[in-house]
Amino acid sequence: MPEVELVHWNPTRQVVSGRLGRYLPKRPVNNFGDLLGPVIVKRILEQRGIALDSAPRARRLLAVGSILHFAEDGDTIWGIGANGKRLDDEVAFRDLDVRAVRGPLTREYLEGRGITTPEVFGDPGLLVGELWTRDELAKGYRSNDVVILPNFHDYRSTRRARNVINPKDSLWSVIGRIAASRLVVGSSLHAMIIAESLGIPARLVVSGTEPIYKFDDYYRGTGRAGAEPAPNIKEAIKMGGQRPIDWSPAPLLNAFPVDLWTS
């Protein structure tokens, strides 16, 4: 039966390093932000009364994440971004069906490669606050003044901090703890996005591993001049949230490629 493949990043990795690790079963990374795409797509289809397996023909949809380098000719793009670590890489596509991108930097990247890209901006993670209520997401989680959510590459250096969330915890527990917080700080882009989608102040902290590109792309796509990160967690808490988003969900929702299932 034809299906729409929901392309996202979640590779398997060794559980432990060294020779022993080669003999143990590998596990998926399960970084929460990279799991959002399929969840959001399924929720939108569910609310529209469309079955995920009802596609008339096989297609690939890329939604959420810095995964543009995974795109192939004919793929549909909805809200993803270019990866700041892969900007000079050769790409495997010449023709894409682009409905929306994360921000203007990704649009510029695609247009520079001859790919027509509409000025429809926004990471689909911003729709979490449209598709679920903050109360239902926060139910069962203890309220906190501040939670810290690092990029998963930065987690090791921050894991001993108070109220730090492991970005590889279960998707719904990470979202629930964000929803139950009054301020979110950290180097996880999707921590910022989920918080802002729910109206929670959020402040980016400089990442020790991630280029600023994806952050600037997101902030510029939501009506800000770019990222204004704090140098560390202490300063982030002192600064409070960055200026709220100036963005409407309607264009991104209207750009959702429902025709992949209905045409």
mmCIF file with all atom_site columns, C-alpha atoms in Angstrom, residues 35-45:
data_model
loop_
_atom_site.group_PDB
_atom_site.id
_atom_site.type_symbol
_atom_site.label_atom_id
_atom_site.label_alt_id
_atom_site.label_comp_id
_atom_site.label_asym_id
_atom_site.label_entity_id
_atom_site.label_seq_id
_atom_site.pdbx_PDB_ins_code
_atom_site.Cartn_x
_atom_site.Cartn_y
_atom_site.Cartn_z
_atom_site.occupancy
_atom_site.B_iso_or_equiv
_atom_site.pdbx_formal_charge
_atom_site.auth_seq_id
_atom_site.auth_comp_id
_atom_site.auth_asym_id
_atom_site.auth_atom_id
_atom_site.pdbx_PDB_model_num
ATOM 1  C CA . LEU A 1 35 ? 10.715 13.185 16.996 1.00 0.00 ? 35 LEU A CA 1
ATOM 2  C CA . LEU A 1 36 ? 8.253  16.075 16.679 1.00 0.00 ? 36 LEU A CA 1
ATOM 3  C CA . GLY A 1 37 ? 7.669  15.953 12.923 1.00 0.00 ? 37 GLY A CA 1
ATOM 4  C CA . PRO A 1 38 ? 5.751  12.662 12.694 1.00 0.00 ? 38 PRO A CA 1
ATOM 5  C CA . VAL A 1 39 ? 3.765  13.462 15.851 1.00 0.00 ? 39 VAL A CA 1
ATOM 6  C CA . ILE A 1 40 ? 2.639  16.857 14.542 1.00 0.00 ? 40 ILE A CA 1
ATOM 7  C CA . VAL A 1 41 ? 1.788  15.536 11.069 1.00 0.00 ? 41 VAL A CA 1
ATOM 8  C CA . LYS A 1 42 ? -0.301 12.719 12.567 1.00 0.00 ? 42 LYS A CA 1
ATOM 9  C CA . ARG A 1 43 ? -2.125 15.153 14.869 1.00 0.00 ? 43 ARG A CA 1
ATOM 10 C CA . ILE A 1 44 ? -3.061 17.475 11.989 1.00 0.00 ? 44 ILE A CA 1
ATOM 11 C CA . LEU A 1 45 ? -4.322 14.571 9.906  1.00 0.00 ? 45 LEU A CA 1
#
